[in-house]
Coordinates of C-alpha atoms in Angstrom, one line a residue:
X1 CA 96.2 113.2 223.4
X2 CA 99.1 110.7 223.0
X3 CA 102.9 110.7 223.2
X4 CA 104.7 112.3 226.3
X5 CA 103.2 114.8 227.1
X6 CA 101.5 115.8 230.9
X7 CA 98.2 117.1 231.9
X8 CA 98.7 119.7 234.7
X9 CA 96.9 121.2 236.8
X10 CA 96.2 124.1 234.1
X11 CA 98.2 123.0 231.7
X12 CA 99.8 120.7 228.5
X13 CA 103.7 120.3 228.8
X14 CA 106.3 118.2 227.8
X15 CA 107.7 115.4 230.1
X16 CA 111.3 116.4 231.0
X17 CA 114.0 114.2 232.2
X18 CA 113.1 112.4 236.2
X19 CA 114.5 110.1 238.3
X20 CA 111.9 106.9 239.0
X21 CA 111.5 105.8 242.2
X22 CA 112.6 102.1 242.8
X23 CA 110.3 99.8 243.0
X24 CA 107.1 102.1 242.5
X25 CA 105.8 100.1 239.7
X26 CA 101.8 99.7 240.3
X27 CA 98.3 100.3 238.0
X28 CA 96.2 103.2 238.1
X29 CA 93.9 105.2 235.9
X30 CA 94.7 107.0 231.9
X31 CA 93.6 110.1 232.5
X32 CA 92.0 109.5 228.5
X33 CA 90.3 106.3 228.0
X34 CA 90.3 105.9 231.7
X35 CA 91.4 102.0 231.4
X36 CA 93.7 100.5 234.4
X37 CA 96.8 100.6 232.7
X38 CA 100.8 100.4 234.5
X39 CA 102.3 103.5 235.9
X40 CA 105.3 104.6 238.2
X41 CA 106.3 107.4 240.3
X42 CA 108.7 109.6 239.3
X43 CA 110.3 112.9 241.3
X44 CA 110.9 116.0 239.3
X45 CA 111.6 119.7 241.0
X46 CA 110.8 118.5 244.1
X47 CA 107.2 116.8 243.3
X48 CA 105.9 113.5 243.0
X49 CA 104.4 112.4 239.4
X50 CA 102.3 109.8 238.4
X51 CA 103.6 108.9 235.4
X52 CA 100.9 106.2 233.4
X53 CA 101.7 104.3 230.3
X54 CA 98.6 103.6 228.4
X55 CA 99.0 101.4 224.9
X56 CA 96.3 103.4 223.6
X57 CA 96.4 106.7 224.5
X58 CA 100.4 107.0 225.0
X59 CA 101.9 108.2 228.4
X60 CA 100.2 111.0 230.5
X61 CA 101.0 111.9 234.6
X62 CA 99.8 113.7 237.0
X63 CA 101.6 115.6 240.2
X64 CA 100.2 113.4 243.6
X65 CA 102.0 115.7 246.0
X66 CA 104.1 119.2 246.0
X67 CA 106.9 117.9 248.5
X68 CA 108.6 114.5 247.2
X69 CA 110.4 114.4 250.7
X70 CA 107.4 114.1 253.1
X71 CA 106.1 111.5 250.9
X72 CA 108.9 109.3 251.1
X73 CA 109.6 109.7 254.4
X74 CA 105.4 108.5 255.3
X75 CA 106.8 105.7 253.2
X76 CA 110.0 104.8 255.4
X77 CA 108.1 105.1 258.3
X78 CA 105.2 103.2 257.5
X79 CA 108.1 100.6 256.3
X80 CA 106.0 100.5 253.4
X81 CA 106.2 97.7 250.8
X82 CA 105.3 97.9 247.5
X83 CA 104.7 94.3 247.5
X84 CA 101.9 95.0 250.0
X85 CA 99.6 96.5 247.1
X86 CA 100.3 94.2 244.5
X87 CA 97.5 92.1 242.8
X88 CA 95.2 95.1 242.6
X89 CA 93.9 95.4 239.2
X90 CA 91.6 98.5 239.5
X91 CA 88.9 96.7 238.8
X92 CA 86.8 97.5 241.4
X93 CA 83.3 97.0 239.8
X94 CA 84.3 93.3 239.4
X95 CA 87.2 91.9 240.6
X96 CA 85.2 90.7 244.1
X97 CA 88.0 91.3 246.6
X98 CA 86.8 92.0 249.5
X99 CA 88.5 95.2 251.5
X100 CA 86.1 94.8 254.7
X101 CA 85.9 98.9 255.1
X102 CA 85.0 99.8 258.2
X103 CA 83.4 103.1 256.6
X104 CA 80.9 103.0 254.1
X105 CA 79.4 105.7 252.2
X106 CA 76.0 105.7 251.2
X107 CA 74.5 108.3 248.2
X108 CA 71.4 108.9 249.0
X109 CA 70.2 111.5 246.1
X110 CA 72.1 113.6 243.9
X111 CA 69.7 116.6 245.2
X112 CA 71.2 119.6 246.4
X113 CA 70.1 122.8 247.7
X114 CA 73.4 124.0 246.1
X115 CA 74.9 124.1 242.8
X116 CA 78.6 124.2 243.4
X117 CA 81.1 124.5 240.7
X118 CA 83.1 122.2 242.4
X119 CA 80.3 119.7 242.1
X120 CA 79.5 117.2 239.9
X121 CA 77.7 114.8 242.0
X122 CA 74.5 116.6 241.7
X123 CA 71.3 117.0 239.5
X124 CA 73.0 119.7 236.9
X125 CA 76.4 117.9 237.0
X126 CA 75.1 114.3 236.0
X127 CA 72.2 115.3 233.9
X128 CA 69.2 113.2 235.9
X129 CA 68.0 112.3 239.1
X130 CA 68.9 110.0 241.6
X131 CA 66.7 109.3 244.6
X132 CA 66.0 105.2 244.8
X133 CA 62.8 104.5 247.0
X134 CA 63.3 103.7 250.8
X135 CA 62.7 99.8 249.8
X136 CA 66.0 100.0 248.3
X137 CA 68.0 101.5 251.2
X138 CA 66.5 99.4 253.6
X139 CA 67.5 96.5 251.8
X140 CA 71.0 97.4 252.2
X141 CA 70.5 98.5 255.9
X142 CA 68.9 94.9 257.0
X143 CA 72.1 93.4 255.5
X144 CA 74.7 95.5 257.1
X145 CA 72.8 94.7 260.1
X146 CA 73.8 91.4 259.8
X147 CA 78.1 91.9 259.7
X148 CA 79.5 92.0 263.4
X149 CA 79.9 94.5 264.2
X150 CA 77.6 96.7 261.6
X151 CA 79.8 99.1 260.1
X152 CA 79.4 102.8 260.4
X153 CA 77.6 104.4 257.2
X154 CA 77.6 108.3 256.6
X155 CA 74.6 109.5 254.3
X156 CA 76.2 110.9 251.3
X157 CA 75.1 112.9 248.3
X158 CA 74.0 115.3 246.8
X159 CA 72.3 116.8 250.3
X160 CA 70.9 113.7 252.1
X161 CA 68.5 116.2 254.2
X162 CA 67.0 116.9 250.5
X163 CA 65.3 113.2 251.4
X164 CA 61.7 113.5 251.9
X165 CA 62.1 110.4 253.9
X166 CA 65.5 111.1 255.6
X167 CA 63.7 110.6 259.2
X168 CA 62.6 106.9 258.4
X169 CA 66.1 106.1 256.2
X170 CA 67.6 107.1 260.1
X171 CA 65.3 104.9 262.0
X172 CA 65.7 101.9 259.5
X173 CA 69.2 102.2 260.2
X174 CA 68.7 102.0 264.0
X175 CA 66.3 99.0 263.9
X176 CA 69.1 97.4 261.9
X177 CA 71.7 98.2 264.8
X178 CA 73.8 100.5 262.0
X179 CA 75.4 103.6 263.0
X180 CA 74.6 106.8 260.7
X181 CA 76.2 110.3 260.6
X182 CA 75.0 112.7 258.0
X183 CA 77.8 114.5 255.7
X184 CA 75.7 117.4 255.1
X185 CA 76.4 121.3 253.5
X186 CA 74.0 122.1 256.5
X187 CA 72.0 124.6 254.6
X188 CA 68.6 123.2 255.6
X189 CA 70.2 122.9 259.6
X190 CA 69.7 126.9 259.8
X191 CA 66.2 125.9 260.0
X192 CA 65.9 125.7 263.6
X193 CA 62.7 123.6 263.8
X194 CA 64.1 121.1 261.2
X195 CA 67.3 120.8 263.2
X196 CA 66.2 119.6 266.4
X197 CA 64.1 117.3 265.1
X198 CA 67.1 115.9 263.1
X199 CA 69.4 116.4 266.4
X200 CA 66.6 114.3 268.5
X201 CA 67.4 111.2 265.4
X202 CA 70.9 110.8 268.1
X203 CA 72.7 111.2 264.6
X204 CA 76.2 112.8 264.1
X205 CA 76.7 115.4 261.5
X206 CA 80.0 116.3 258.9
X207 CA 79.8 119.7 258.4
X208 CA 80.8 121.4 255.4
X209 CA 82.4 124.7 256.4
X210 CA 85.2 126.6 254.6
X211 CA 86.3 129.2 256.5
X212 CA 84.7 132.3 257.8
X213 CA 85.9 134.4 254.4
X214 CA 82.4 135.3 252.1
X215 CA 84.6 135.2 249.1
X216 CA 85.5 131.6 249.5
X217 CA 82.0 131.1 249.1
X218 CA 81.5 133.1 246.1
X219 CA 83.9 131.5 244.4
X220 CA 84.0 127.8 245.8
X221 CA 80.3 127.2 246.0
X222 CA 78.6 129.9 243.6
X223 CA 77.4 132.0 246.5
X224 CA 78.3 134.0 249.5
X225 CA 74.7 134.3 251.3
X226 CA 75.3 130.5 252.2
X227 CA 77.7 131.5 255.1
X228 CA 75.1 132.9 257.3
X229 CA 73.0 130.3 256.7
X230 CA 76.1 127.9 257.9
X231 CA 77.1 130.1 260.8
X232 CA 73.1 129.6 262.0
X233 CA 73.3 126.2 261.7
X234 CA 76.2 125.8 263.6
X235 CA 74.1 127.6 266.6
X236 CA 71.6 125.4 265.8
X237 CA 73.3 122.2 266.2
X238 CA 75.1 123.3 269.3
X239 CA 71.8 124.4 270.8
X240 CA 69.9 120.9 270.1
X241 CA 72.9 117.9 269.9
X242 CA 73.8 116.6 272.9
X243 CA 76.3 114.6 270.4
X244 CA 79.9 115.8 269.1
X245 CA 80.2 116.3 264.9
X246 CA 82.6 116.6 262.7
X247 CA 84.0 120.1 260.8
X248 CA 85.3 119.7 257.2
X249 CA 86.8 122.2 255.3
X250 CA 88.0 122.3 251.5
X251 CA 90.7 123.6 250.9
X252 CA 92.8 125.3 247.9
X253 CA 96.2 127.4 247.7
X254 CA 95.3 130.5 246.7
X255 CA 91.9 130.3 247.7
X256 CA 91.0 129.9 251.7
X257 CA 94.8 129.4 252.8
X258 CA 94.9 132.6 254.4
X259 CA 92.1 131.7 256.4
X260 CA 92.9 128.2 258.7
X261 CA 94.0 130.2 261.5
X262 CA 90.7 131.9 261.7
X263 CA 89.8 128.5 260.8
X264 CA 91.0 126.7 263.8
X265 CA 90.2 130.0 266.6
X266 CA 86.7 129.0 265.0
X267 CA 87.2 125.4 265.4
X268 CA 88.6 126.2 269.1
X269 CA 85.6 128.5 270.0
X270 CA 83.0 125.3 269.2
X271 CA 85.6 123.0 270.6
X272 CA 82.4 121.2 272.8
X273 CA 80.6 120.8 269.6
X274 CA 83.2 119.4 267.3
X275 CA 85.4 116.8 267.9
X276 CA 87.3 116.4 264.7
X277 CA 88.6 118.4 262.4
X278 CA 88.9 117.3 258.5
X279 CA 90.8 118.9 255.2
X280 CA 89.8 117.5 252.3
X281 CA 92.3 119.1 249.1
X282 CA 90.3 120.9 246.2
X283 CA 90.2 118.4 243.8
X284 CA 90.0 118.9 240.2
X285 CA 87.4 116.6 239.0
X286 CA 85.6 119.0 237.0
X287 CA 85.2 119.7 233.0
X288 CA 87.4 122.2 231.5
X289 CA 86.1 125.4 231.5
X290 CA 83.4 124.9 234.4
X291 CA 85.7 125.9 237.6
X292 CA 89.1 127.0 237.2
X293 CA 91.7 127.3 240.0
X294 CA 95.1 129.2 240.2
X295 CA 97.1 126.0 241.7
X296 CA 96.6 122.7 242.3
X297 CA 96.6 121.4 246.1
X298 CA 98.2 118.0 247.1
X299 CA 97.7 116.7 250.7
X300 CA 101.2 117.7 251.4
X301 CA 100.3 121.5 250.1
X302 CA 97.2 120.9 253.0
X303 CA 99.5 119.7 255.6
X304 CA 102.1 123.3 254.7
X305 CA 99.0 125.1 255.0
X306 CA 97.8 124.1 258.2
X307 CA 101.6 124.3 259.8
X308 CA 102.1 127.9 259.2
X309 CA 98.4 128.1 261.1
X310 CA 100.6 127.5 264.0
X311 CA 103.3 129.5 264.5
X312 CA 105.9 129.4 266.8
X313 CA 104.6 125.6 267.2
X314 CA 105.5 123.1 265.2
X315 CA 102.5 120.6 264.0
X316 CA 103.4 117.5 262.5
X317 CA 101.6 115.4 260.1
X318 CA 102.2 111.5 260.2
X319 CA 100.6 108.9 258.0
X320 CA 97.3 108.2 259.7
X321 CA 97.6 104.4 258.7
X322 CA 100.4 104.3 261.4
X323 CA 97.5 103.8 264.0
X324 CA 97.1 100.2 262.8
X325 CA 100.5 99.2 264.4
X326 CA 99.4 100.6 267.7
X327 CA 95.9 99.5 267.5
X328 CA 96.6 95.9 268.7
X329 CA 98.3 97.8 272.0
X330 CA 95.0 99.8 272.2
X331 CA 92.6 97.1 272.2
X332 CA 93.7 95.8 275.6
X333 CA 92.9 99.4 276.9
X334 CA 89.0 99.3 274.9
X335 CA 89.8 101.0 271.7
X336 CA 88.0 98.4 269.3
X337 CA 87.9 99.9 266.1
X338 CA 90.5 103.2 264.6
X339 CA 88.9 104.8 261.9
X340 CA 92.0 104.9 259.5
X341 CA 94.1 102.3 261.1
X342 CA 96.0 100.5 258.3
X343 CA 95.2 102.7 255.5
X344 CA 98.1 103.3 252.6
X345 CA 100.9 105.5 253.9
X346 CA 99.9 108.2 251.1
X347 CA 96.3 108.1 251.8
X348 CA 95.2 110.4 255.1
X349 CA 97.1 112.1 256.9
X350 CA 96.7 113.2 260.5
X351 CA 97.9 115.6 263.6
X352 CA 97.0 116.1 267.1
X353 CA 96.1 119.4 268.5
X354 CA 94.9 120.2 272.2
X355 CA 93.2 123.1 273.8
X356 CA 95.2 125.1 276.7
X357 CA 92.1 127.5 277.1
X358 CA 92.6 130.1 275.0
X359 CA 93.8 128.6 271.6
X360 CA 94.3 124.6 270.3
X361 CA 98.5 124.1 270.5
X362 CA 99.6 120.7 268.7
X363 CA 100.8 117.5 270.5
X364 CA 104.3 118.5 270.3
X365 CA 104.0 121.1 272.3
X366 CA 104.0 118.7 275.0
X367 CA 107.0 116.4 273.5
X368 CA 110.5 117.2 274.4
X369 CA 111.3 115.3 270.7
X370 CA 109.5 115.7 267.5
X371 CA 107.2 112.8 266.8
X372 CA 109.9 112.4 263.7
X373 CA 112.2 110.8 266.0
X374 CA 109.7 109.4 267.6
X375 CA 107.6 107.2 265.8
X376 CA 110.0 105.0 263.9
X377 CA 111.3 103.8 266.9
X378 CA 107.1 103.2 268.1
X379 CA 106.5 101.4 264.4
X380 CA 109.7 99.3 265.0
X381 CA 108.4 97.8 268.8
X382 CA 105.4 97.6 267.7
X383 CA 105.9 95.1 264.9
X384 CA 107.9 93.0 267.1
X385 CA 105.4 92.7 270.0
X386 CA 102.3 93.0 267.8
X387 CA 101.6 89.3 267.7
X388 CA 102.1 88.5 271.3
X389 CA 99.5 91.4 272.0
X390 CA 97.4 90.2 269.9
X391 CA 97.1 86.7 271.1
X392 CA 96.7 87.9 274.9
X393 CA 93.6 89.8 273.8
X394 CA 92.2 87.1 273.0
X395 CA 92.2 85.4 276.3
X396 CA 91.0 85.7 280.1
X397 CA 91.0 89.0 282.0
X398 CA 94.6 88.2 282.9
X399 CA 95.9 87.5 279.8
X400 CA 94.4 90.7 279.5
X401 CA 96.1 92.3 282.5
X402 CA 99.6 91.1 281.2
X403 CA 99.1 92.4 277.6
X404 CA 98.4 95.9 279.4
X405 CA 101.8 95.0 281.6
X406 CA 103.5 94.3 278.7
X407 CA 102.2 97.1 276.9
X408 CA 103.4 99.4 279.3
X409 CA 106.7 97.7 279.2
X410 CA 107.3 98.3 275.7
X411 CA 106.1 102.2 275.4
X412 CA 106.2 103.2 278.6
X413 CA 110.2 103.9 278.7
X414 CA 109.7 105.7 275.1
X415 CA 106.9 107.8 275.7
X416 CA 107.8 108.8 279.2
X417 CA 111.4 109.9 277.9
X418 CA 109.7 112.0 275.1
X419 CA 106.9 113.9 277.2
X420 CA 107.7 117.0 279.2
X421 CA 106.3 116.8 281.9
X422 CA 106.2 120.3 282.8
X423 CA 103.9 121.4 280.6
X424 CA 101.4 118.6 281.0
X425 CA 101.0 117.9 284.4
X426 CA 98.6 119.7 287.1
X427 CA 99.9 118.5 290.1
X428 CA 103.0 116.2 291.1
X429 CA 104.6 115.0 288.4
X430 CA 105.5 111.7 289.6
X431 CA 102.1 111.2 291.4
X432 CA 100.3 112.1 288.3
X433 CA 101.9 109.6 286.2
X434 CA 101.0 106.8 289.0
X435 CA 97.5 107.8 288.8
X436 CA 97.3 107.6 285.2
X437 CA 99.0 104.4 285.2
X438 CA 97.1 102.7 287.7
X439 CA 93.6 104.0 286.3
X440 CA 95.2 102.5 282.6
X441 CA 95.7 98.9 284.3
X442 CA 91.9 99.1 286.1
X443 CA 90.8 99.6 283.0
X444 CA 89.9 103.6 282.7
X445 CA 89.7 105.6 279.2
X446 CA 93.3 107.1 278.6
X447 CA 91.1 110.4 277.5
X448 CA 89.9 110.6 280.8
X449 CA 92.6 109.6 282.5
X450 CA 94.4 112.7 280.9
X451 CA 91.2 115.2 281.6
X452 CA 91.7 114.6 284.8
X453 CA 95.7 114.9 285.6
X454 CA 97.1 117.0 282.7
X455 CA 96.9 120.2 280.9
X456 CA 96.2 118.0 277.7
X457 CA 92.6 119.0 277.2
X458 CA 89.7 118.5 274.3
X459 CA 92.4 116.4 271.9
X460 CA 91.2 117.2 268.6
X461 CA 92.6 114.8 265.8
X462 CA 93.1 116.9 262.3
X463 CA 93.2 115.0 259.7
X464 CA 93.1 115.2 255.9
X465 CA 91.6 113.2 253.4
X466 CA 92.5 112.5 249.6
X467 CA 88.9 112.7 248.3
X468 CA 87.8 111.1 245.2
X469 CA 90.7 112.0 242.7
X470 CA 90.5 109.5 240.4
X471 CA 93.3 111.1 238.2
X472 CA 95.9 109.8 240.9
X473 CA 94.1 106.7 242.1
X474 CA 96.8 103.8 242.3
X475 CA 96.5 100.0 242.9
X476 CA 98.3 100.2 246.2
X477 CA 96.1 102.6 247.9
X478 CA 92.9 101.4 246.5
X479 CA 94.2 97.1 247.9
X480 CA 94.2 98.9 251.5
X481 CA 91.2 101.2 251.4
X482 CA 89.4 100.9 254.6
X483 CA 86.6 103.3 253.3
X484 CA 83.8 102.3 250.5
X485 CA 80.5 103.5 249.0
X486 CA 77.7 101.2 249.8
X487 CA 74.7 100.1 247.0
X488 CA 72.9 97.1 245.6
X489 CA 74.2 95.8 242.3
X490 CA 71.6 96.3 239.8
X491 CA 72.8 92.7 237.7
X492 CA 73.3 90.9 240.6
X493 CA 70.5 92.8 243.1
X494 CA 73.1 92.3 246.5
X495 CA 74.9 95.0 248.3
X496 CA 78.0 95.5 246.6
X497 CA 81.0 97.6 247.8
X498 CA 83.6 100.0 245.8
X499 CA 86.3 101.3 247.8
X500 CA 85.8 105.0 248.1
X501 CA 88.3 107.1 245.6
X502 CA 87.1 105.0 243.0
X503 CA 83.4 105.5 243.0
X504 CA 83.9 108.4 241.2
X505 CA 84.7 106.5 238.1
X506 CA 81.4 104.3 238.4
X507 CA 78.9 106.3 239.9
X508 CA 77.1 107.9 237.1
X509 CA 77.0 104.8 234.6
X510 CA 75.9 102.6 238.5
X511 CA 73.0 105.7 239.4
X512 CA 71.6 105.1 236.2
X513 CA 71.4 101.5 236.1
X514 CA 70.2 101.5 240.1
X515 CA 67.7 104.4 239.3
X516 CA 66.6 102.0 236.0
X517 CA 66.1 98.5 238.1
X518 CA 65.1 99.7 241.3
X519 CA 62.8 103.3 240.2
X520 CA 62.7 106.4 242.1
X521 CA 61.1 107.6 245.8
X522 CA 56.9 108.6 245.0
X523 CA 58.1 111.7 246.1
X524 CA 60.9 112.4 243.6
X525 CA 58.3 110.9 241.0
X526 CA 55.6 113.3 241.4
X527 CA 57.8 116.1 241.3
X528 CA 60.2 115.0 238.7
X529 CA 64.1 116.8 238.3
X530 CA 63.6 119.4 240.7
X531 CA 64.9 122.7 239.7
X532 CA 67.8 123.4 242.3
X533 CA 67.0 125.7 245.1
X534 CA 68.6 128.8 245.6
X535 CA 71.0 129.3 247.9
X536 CA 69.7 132.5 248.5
X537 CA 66.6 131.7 249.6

């Protein structure tokens, strides 16, 4: 298709008059040919477009988000830059930047134990199998080994646990000093006996779970039964990890959005097994005619959805990349590494809910001001003491000590002014905010710090994640990614690195030429393309 017209969620229609945004020019992907080509953001009835401009293909967009406002103002307060993204070709596969994600991704078969319609990272959806032998993984593992320090990897797929050799993948990766977690539909976790012996591995699990309605399973993932087979797993794990996991939920408008506050009394009922909580939108990455939904779901539909789960409170969103201006301040207190610290202002998105022992209430509950007042006046001294923290970390235990003073110095005023300190303190007020002090400059965890003075208990950080959507990938998100999929290059035979959005668009050509080089597992040899188990079963 060519000339201006847009691709919608469901729909053809013609472009109508907008208003660009200044200074949004950047590169991302024709939703045709698929070639990097220049694009814009415009705003149109209250939404954000993508508009692209392809030589070949003509002009094509496609809505990023539902409310043009909130994404703007994660702009303002991120004091966002477009310079900051420029030089980013798209090129991912070969331009040899190197992002230095503190994430990585690792697809370990296309397998699954489910046939979503969602899906097209599996066996039906690509056409062949993928299941490289173990050399090939721990080839990769020995060399993350080597990075200081080895970056966290989550087993991706497909279902990893469909691995006949998942077990000695896991104790590879701890011979190699790198951390694992396992993002996992946990079908094969109801299985009690094959759960403990994958809690005993010490590994942390993501675990797929929708809501507590059967039909979003019948419609999202082909089959209601799997629900019971979830809820068992979830007994399972809690029964046999002594470790705390991850719960992520997709969601869709006009599919499960009735159900997040079920969603979070859930959540809040396991609140010892999982300690966050992720939303990752629907995302329309299938063929025409395979899956169809009623309404596409930005991350700022996702972050409406989850606010009216709260009423009477009032949740807020922020840009989770914010945490990289604080992170310097957090060092000096032992927070090394933030998982999303730095990331593009329209990337994740996160919120902070606590437990007051009957039900999780968000942060502000405990504020006196919204954190919209709040954190552009946080982003503004953090900037400006930033470097002097940062060069204090790097010194003696007192230049340690001072960064902490001056730490304090900086937020202490703002934070104190913001908090109410009638709802979150046990005891004496004043007395309690001496102890937590004084336990901050001896060197004691903030979270405990707070377990043990406050009504601010089991902190759970929601967050949501733009997953894969290569229809609004663009240069300035992909420059800052923190996150990347993980494999060795079939030309060059070394690990190689594509940040994480854009896999999408180079995994099946890269699982064929990986699965030609380097063969498959004996296993997935002698029994070929499995047929897909039922769900049912």
């Amino acid at each position: 298709m060519s000339g201006p017209w847009v691709q919608g969620p469901k729909r053809t229609r013609c472009i109508m008059p907008e208003a660009k945004i200044a200074g949004s020019d950047t590169r991302s992907i024709c939703q045709h040919c698929r070639e990097s080509v220049p694009a814009e953001h415009l705003i149109r009835d209250g939404g954000v477009y993508l508009k692209k401009h392809c030589a070949k293909c003509g002009d094509s967009e496609q809505l990023i988000s539902a409310d043009a406002a909130r994404w703007q103002w994660k702009r303002d307060v991120y004091q966002y830059e477009p310079s900051m993204g420029a030089g980013c070709s798209l090129y991912c596969d070969s331009c040899g930047h190197d992002h230095k994600p503190r994430l990585l991704f690792m697809d370990l078969t296309n397998r699954c134990n489910l046939n979503c319609p969602i899906c097209l990272a599996n066996i039906p959806g690509m056409g062949f199998e993928f299941s490289p032998p173990t050399s090939y993984f721990e080839r990769i593992f020995v060399e993350l080994g080597k990075r200081t320090p080895p970056p966290r990897v989550e087993l991706f797929g497909g279902e990893p646990t469909m691995r006949d050799d998942l077990f000695e993948l896991i104790a590879i990766a701890k011979r190699n000093n790198v951390p694992v977690s396992i993002v996992t539909n946990a079908v094969k976790l109801a299985d009690e006996g094959f759960c403990q012996k994958l809690c005993a591995t010490g590994v942390d699990f993501l675990v797929a779970f929708d809501g507590r309605d059967p039909a979003t399973y019948r419609r999202m993932r082909g089959t209601e039964v799997i629900l019971e087979k979830k809820l068992q797993a979830i007994k399972n794990i809690e029964k046999h990890s002594k470790r705390k996991h991850t719960l992520v939920c997709t969601l869709a408008r006009d599919l499960n959005d009735k159900g997040m506050r079920d969603h979070f009394a859930f959540a809040h009922e396991h609140r010892k097994l999982f300690r966050r909580l992720f939303f990752i939108p629907l995302t329309e990455m299938w063929e025409d005619g395979r899956y169809e939904t009623r309404v596409m779901t930005t991350p700022e539909d996702v972050e409406h959805i989850l606010e009216e789960a709260f009423p009477g409170e009032n949740l807020e969103f922020f840009p989770a990349g914010l945490l990289g201006y604080v992170l310097p301040a957090l060092r000096l207190f032992g927070t090394e590494r933030i998982r999303f610290a730095g990331v593009h202002p329209n990337c994740e998105s996160a919120a902070f809910v606590f437990s007051d022992g009957e039900k999780y209430v968000p942060l502000t509950h405990f504020l006196k001001r919204p954190l919209h007042d709040l954190l552009p006046e946080l982003v503004t001294r953090a900037k400006r003491v930033n470097p002097r923290l940062e060069q204090l970390a790097r010194g003696g235990w007192f230049s340690r000590l001072r960064g902490r003073l001056l730490v304090l110095r900086t937020f202490g005023g703002l934070l104190l002014g913001a908090a109410n300190f009638k709802k979150i303190m046990k005891g004496s007020r004043f007395f309690g905010v001496l102890k937590i002090l004084g336990g901050l400059m001896i060197g004691r965890r903030f979270s405990e710090q707070l377990r043990k003075h406050t009504h601010i208990q089991d902190g759970v950080p929601i967050v949501i994640l733009p997953f894969e959507e290569w229809h609004s990938l663009e240069s300035g998100r992909m420059k800052r990614c923190s996150s990347a999929f993980v494999y060795l290059d079939p030309e060059t035979d070394e690990v190689a690195f594509t940040p994480f959005c854009m896999w999408c668009l180079h995994r099946r050509e890269m699982f064929a030429k990986i699965a030609k080089r380097y063969g498959s597992a004996p296993w997935a040899k002698a029994s070929g393309a499995a047929p897909v188990e039922a769900a049912a079963k």
